mmCIF file of C-alpha atoms in Angstrom:
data_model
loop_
_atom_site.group_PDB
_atom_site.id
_atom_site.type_symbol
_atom_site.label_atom_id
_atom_site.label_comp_id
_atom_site.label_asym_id
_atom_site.label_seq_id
_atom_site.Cartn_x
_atom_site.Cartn_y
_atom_site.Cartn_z
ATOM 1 C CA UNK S 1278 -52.949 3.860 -3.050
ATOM 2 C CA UNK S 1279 -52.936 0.438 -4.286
ATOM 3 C CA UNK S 1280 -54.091 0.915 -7.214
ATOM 4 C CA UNK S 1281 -51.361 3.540 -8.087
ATOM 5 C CA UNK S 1282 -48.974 1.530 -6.556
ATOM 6 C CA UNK S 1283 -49.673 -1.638 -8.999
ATOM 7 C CA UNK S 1284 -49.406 1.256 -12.271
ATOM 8 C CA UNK S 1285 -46.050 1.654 -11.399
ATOM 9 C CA UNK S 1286 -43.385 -0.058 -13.611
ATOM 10 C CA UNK S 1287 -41.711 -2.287 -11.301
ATOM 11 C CA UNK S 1288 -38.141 -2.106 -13.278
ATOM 12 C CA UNK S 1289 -37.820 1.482 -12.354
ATOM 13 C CA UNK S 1290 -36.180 2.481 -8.865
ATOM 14 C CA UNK S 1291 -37.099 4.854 -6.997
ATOM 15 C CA UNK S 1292 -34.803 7.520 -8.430
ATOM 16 C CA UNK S 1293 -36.961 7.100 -11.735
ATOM 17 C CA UNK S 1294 -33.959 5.373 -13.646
ATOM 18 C CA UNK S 1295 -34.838 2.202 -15.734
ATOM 19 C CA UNK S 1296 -32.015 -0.352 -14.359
ATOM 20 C CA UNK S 1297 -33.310 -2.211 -17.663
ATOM 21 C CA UNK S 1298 -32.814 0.302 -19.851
ATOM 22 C CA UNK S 1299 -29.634 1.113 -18.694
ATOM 23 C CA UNK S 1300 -28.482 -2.837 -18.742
ATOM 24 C CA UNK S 1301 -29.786 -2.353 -22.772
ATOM 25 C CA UNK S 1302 -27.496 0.690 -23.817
ATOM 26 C CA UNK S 1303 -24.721 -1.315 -22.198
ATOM 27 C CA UNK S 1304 -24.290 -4.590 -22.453
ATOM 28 C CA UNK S 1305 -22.857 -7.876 -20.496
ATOM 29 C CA UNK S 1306 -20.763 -9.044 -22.822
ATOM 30 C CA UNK S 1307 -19.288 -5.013 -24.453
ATOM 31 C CA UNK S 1308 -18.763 -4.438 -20.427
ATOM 32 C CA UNK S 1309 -17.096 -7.996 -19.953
ATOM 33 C CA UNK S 1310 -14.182 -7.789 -23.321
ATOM 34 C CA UNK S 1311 -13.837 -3.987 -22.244
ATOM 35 C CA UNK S 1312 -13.041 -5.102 -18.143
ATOM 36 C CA UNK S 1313 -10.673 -8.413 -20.533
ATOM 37 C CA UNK S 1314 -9.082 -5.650 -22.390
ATOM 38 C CA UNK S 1315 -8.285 -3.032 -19.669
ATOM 39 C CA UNK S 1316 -6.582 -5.896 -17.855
ATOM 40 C CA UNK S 1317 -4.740 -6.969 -20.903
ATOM 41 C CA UNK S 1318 -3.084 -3.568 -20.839
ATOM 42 C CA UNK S 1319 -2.026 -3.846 -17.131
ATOM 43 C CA UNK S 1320 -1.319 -6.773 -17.035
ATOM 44 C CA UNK S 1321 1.041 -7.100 -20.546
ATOM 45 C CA UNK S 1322 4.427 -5.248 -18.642
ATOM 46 C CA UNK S 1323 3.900 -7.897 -15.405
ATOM 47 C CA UNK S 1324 3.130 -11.159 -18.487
ATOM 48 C CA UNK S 1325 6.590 -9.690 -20.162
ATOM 49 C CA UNK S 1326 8.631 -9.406 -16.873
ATOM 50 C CA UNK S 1327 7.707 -12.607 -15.879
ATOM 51 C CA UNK S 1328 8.788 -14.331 -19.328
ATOM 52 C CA UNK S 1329 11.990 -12.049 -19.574
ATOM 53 C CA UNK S 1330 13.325 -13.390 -16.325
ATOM 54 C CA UNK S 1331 13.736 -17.030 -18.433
ATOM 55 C CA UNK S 1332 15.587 -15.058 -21.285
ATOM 56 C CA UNK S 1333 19.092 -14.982 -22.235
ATOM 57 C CA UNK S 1334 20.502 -11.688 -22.004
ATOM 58 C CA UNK S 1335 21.339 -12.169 -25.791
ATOM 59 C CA UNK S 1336 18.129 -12.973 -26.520
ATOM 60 C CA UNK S 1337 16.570 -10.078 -24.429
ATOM 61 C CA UNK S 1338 18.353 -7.769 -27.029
ATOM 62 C CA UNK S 1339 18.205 -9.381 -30.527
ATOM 63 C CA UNK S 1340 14.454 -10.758 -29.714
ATOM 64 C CA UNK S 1341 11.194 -8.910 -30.178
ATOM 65 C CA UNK S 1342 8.912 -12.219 -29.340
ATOM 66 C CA UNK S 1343 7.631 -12.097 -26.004
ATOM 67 C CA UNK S 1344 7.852 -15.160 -25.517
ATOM 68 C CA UNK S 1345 11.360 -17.330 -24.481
ATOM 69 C CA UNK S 1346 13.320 -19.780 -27.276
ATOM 70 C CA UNK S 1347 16.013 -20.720 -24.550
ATOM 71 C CA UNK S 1348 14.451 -21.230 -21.248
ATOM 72 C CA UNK S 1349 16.923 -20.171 -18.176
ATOM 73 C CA UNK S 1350 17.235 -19.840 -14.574
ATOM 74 C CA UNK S 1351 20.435 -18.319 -14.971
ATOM 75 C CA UNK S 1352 18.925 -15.224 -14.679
ATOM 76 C CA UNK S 1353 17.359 -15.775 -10.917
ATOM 77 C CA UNK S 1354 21.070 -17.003 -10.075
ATOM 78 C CA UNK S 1355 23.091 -14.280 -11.202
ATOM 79 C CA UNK S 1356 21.026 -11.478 -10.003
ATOM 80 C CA UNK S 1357 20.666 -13.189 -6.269
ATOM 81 C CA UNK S 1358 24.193 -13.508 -6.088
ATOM 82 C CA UNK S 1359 24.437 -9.844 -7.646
ATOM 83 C CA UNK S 1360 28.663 -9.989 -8.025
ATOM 84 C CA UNK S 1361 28.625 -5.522 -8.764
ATOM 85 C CA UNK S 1362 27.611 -4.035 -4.796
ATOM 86 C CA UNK S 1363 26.824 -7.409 -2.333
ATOM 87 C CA UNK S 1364 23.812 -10.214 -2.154
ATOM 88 C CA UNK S 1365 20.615 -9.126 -3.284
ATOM 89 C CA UNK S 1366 19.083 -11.920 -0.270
ATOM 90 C CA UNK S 1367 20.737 -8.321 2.287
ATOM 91 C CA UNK S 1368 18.957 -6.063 -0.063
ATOM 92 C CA UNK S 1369 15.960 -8.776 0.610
ATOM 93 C CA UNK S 1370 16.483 -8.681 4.269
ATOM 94 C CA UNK S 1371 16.560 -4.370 4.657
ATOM 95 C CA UNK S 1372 13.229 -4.251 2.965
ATOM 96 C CA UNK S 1373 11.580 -6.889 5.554
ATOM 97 C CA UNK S 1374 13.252 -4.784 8.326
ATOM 98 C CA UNK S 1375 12.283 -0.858 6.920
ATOM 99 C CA UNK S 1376 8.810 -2.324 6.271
ATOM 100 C CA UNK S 1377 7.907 -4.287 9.091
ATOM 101 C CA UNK S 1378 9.289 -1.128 11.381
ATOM 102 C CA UNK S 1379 7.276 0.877 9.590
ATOM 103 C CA UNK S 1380 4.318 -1.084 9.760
ATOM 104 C CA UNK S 1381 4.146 -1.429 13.663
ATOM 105 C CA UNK S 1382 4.808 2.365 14.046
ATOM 106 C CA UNK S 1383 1.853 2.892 11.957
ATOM 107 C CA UNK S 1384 -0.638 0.771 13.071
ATOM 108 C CA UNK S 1385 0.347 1.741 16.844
ATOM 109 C CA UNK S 1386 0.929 5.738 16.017
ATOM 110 C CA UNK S 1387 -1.980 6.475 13.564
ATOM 111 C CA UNK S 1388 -4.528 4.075 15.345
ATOM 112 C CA UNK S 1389 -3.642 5.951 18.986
ATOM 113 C CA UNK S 1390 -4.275 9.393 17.141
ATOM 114 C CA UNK S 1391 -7.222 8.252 15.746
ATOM 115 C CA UNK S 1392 -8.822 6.760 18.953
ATOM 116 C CA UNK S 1393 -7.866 10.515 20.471
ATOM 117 C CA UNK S 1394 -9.731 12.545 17.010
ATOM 118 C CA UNK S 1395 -13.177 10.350 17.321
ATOM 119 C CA UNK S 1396 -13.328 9.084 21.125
ATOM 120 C CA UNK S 1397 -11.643 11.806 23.418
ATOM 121 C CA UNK S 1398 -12.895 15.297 23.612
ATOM 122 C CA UNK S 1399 -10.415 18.086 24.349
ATOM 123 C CA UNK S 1400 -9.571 21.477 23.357
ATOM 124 C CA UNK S 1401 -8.929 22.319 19.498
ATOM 125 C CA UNK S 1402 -9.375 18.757 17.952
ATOM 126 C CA UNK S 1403 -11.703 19.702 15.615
ATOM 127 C CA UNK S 1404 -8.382 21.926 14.356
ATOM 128 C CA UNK S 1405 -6.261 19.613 14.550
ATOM 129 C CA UNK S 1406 -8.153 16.894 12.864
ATOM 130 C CA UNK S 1407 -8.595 19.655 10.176
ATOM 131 C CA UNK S 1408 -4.701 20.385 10.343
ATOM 132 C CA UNK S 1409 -3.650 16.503 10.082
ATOM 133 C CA UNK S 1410 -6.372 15.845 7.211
ATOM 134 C CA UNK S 1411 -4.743 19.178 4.997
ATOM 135 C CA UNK S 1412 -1.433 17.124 5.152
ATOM 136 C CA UNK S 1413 -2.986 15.059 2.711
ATOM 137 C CA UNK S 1414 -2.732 17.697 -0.007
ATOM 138 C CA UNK S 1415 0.934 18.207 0.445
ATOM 139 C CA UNK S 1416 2.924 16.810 -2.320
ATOM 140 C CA UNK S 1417 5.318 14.422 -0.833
ATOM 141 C CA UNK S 1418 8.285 15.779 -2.659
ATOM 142 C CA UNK S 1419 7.987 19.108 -1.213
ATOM 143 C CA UNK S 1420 8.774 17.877 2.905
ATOM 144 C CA UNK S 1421 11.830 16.158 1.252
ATOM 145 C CA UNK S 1422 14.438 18.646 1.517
ATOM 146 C CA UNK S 1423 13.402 20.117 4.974
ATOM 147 C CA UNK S 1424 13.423 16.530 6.178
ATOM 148 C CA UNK S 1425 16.502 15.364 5.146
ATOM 149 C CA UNK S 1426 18.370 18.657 5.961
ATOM 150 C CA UNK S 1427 17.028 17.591 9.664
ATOM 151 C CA UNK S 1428 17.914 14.215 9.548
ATOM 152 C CA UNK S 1429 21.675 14.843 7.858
ATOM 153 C CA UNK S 1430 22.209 17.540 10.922
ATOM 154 C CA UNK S 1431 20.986 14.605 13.565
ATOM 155 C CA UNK S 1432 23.567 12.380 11.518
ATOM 156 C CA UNK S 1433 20.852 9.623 10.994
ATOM 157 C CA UNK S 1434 21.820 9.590 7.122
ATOM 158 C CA UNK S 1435 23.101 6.164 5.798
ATOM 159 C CA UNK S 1436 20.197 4.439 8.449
ATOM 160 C CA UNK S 1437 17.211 3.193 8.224
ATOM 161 C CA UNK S 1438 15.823 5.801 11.250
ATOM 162 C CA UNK S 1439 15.000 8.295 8.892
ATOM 163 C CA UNK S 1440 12.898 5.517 6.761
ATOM 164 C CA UNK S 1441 11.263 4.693 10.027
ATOM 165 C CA UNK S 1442 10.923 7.742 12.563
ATOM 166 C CA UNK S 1443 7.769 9.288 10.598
ATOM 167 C CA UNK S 1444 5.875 5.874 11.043
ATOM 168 C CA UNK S 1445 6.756 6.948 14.985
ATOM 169 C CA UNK S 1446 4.815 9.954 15.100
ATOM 170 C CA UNK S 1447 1.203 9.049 13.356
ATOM 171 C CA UNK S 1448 2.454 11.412 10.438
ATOM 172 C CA UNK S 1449 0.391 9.184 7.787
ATOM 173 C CA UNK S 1450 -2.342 11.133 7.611
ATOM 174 C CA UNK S 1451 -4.370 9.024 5.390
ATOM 175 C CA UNK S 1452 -4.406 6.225 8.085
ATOM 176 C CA UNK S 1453 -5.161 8.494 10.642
ATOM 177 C CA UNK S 1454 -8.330 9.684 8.222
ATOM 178 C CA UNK S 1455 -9.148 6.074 7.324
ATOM 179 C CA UNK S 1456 -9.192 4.836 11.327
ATOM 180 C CA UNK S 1457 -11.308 8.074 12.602
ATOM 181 C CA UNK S 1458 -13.984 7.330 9.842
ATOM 182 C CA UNK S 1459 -13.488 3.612 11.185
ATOM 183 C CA UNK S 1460 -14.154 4.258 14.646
ATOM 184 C CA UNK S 1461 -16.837 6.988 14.265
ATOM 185 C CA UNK S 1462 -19.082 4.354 13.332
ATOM 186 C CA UNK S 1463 -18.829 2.409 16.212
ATOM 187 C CA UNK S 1464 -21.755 2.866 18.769
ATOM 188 C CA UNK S 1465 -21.086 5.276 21.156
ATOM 189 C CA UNK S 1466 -23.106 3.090 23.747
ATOM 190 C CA UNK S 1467 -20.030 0.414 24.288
ATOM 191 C CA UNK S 1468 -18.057 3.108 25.240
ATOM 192 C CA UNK S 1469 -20.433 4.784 27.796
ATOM 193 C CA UNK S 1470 -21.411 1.422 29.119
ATOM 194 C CA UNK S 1471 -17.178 0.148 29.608
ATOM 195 C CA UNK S 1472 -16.885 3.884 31.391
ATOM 196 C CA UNK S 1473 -19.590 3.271 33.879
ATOM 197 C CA UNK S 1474 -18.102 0.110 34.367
ATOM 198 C CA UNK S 1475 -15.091 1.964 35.828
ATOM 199 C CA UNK S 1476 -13.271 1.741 32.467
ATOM 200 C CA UNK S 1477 -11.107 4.221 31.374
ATOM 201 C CA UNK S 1478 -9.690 5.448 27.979
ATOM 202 C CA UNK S 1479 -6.620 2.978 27.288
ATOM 203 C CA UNK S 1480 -9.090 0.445 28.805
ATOM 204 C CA UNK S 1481 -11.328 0.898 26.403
ATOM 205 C CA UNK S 1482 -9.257 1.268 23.860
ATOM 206 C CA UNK S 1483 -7.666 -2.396 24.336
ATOM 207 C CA UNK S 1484 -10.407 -3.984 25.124
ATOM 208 C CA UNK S 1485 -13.306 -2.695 23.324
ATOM 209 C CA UNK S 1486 -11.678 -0.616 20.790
ATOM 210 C CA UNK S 1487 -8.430 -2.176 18.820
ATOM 211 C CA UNK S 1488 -10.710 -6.065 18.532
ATOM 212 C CA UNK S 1489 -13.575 -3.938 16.729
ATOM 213 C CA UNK S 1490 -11.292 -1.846 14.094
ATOM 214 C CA UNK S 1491 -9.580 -4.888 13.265
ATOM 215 C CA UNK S 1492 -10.035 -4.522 9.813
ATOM 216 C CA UNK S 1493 -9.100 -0.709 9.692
ATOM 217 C CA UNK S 1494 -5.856 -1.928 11.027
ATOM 218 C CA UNK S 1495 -5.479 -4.722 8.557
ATOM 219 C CA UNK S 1496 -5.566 -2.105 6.009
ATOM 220 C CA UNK S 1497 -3.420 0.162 7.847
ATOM 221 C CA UNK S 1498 -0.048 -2.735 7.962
ATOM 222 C CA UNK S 1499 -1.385 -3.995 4.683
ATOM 223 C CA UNK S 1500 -1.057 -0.203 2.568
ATOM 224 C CA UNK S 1501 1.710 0.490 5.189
ATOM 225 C CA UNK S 1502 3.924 -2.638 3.901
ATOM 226 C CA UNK S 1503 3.034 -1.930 0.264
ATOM 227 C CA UNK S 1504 3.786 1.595 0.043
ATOM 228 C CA UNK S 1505 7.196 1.395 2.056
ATOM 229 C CA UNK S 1506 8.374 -2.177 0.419
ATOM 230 C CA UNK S 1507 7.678 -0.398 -2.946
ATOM 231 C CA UNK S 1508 8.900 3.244 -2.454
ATOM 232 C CA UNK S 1509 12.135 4.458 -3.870
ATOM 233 C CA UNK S 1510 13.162 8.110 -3.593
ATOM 234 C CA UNK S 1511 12.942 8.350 0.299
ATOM 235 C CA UNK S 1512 15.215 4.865 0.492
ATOM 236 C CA UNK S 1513 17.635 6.429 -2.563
ATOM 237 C CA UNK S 1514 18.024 9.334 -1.112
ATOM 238 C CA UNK S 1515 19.030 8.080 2.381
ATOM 239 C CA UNK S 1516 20.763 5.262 2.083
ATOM 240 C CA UNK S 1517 24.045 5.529 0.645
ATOM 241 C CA UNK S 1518 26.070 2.373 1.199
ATOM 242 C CA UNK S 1519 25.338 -1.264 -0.425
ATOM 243 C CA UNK S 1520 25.169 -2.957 2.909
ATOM 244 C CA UNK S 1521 22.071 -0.351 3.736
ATOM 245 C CA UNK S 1522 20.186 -1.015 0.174
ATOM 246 C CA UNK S 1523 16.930 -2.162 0.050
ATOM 247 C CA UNK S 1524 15.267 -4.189 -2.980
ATOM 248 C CA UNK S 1525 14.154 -0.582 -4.585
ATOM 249 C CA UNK S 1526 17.303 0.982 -4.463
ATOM 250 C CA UNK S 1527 19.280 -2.293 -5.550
ATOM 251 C CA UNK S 1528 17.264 -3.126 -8.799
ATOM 252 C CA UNK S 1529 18.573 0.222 -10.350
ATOM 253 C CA UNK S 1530 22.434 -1.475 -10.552
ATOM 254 C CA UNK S 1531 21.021 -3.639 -13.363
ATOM 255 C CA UNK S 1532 20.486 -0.786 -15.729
ATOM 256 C CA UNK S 1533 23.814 0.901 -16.337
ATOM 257 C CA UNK S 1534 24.189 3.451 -18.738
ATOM 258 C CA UNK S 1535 27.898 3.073 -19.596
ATOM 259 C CA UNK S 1536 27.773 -0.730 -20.476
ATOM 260 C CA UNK S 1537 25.072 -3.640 -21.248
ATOM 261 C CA UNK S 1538 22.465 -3.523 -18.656
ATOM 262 C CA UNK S 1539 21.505 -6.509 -17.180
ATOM 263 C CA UNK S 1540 17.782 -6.983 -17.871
ATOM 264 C CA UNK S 1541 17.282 -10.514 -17.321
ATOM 265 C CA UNK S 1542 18.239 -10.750 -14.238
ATOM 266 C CA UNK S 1543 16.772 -7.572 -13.446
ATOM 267 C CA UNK S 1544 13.355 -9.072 -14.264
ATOM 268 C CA UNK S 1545 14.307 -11.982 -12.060
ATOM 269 C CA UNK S 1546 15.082 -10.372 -9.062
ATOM 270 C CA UNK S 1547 11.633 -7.888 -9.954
ATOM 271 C CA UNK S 1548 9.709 -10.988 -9.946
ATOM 272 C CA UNK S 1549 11.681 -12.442 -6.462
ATOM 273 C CA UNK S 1550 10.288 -8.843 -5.309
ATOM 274 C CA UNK S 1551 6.844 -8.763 -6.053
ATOM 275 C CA UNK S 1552 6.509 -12.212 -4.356
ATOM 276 C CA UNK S 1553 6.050 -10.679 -0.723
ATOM 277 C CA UNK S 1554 2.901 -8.291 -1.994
ATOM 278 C CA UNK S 1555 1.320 -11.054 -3.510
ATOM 279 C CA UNK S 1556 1.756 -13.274 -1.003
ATOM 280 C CA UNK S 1557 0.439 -10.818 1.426
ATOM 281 C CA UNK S 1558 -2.464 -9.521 -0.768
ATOM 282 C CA UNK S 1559 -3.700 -13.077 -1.303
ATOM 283 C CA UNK S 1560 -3.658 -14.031 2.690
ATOM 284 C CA UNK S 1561 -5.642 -10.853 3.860
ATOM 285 C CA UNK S 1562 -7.645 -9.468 0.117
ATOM 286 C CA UNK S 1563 -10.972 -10.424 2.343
ATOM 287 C CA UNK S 1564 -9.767 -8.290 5.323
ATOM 288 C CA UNK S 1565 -8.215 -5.824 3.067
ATOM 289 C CA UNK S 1566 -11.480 -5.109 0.860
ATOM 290 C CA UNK S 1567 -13.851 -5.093 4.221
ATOM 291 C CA UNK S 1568 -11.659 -2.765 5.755
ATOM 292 C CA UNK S 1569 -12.181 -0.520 3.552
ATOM 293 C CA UNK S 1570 -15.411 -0.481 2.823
ATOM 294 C CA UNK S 1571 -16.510 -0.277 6.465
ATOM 295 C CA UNK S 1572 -14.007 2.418 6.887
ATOM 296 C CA UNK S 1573 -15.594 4.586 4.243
ATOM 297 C CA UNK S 1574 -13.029 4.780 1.504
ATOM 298 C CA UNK S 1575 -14.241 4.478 -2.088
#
């Protein structure tokens, strides 16, 4: 056996694939300028935003060069102010409310129906786990009309309940999903220990439970905050009224069809947006990425 053992090239695996070989038919430095150039292409509308913001308007429209002759903060001035339908700092202030709503009835909603899928036995979960993960593969767009003939009849349009409600009633499925995988990999001994210890279910749930899935709930706000800050037809559709508009909805008024669109301070007020998600992603990216790899998601 050890003699066989010492024949065997050390650079192949175990699966019988040369890791060299491979590494030869595909370079560092070919996989390193195409990651450079991939990012070039993503990143180029963001690099052009951010140096249209400084532009004159004038110069927006006669200019092809990227880059700014006339530097200007004009731009972040008029567009705050934003003299056509009210301040865009209330537009500002809606999207902190809608998504920080929505972000507590997620994390509370989906994590409650997940602890209930993986932890708690009872009659027909395994059909409705099956039943909440097929929601997944409904387009959003086709609930639309059903829910906002319900909400119009209930009279919540014009509000931000409708925006909000959902997040109520652990209807994310993918968080649910995400949370269950979470907490299925938990040992199954804390819980039987806590419950001969006289614990019971929402016992063990606040004090076992919630400080182990942590991270699965990190990811939960984190994708909740994104997703609602930087969705558009649910708020356009709903909200109706200036005072009610969040950033999403408000950024459209600079592009008008029937005179000279504003697209300066569009771009500022874009880049005033974005702030919040980077801000956000660059606090918790370490919780974020080891949530979801210990959740399962790839």
């Amino acid at each position: 056996m050890t003699k066989l053992s010492s024949k065997i090239n050390p650079k192949i695996d175990q699966g019988g694939v040369d890791s060299t070989a491979i590494g030869s038919k595909f370079p560092s430095w070919l996989r390193n300028l195409l990651i450079i150039m991939l990012l070039a292409v993503i990143l180029y509308p963001l690099f052009w935003m951010i140096l249209t913001s400084f532009k004159p308007t004038q110069e927006i429209i006669e200019s092809s060069s990227p880059w700014p002759k006339d530097w200007t903060f004009e731009n972040f001035t008029s567009g705050w102010t934003f003299a056509g339908i009210g301040s865009f700092g209330t537009f500002f202030t809606n999207s902190l409310i809608v998504a920080l709503l929505c972000v507590i009835g997620n994390v509370v909603t989906c994590t409650l129906a997940a602890y209930a899928f993986a932890k708690l036995s009872f009659r027909g979960s395994v059909a409705l786990f099956a039943l909440v993960v097929g929601i997944l593969f409904l387009p959003k767009e086709v609930l639309l009309i059903p829910q906002y003939t319900i909400f119009s009849s209930l009279g919540w349009t014009n509000t931000f309940i409708p925006l909000v409600i959902p997040h109520f009633l652990a209807l994310d499925s993918f968080f649910v999903f995400l949370s269950v995988q979470f907490l299925r990999g938990l040992p199954k001994e804390l819980d039987e220990a806590a419950e001969l210890d006289g614990c019971g279910p929402f016992r063990r749930l606040w004090h076992i439970t919630i400080p182990l899935i942590s991270p699965a709930i990190a990811t939960t706000a984190i994708f909740t905050f994104i997703w609602t800050w930087n969705d558009f037809m649910s708020q356009l559709i709903y909200l109706n009224t200036p005072d009610k508009f969040t950033v999403s909805v408000a950024l459209r008024f600079f592009l008008d069809a029937s005179s000279d669109s504003d697209l300066g301070a569009m771009s500022a007020m874009s880049l005033i947006s974005l702030l919040p998600l980077f801000v956000l992603f660059a606090i918790f990216q370490k919780r974020l990425v080891r949530g979801a790899a210990m959740s399962g998601l790839k």
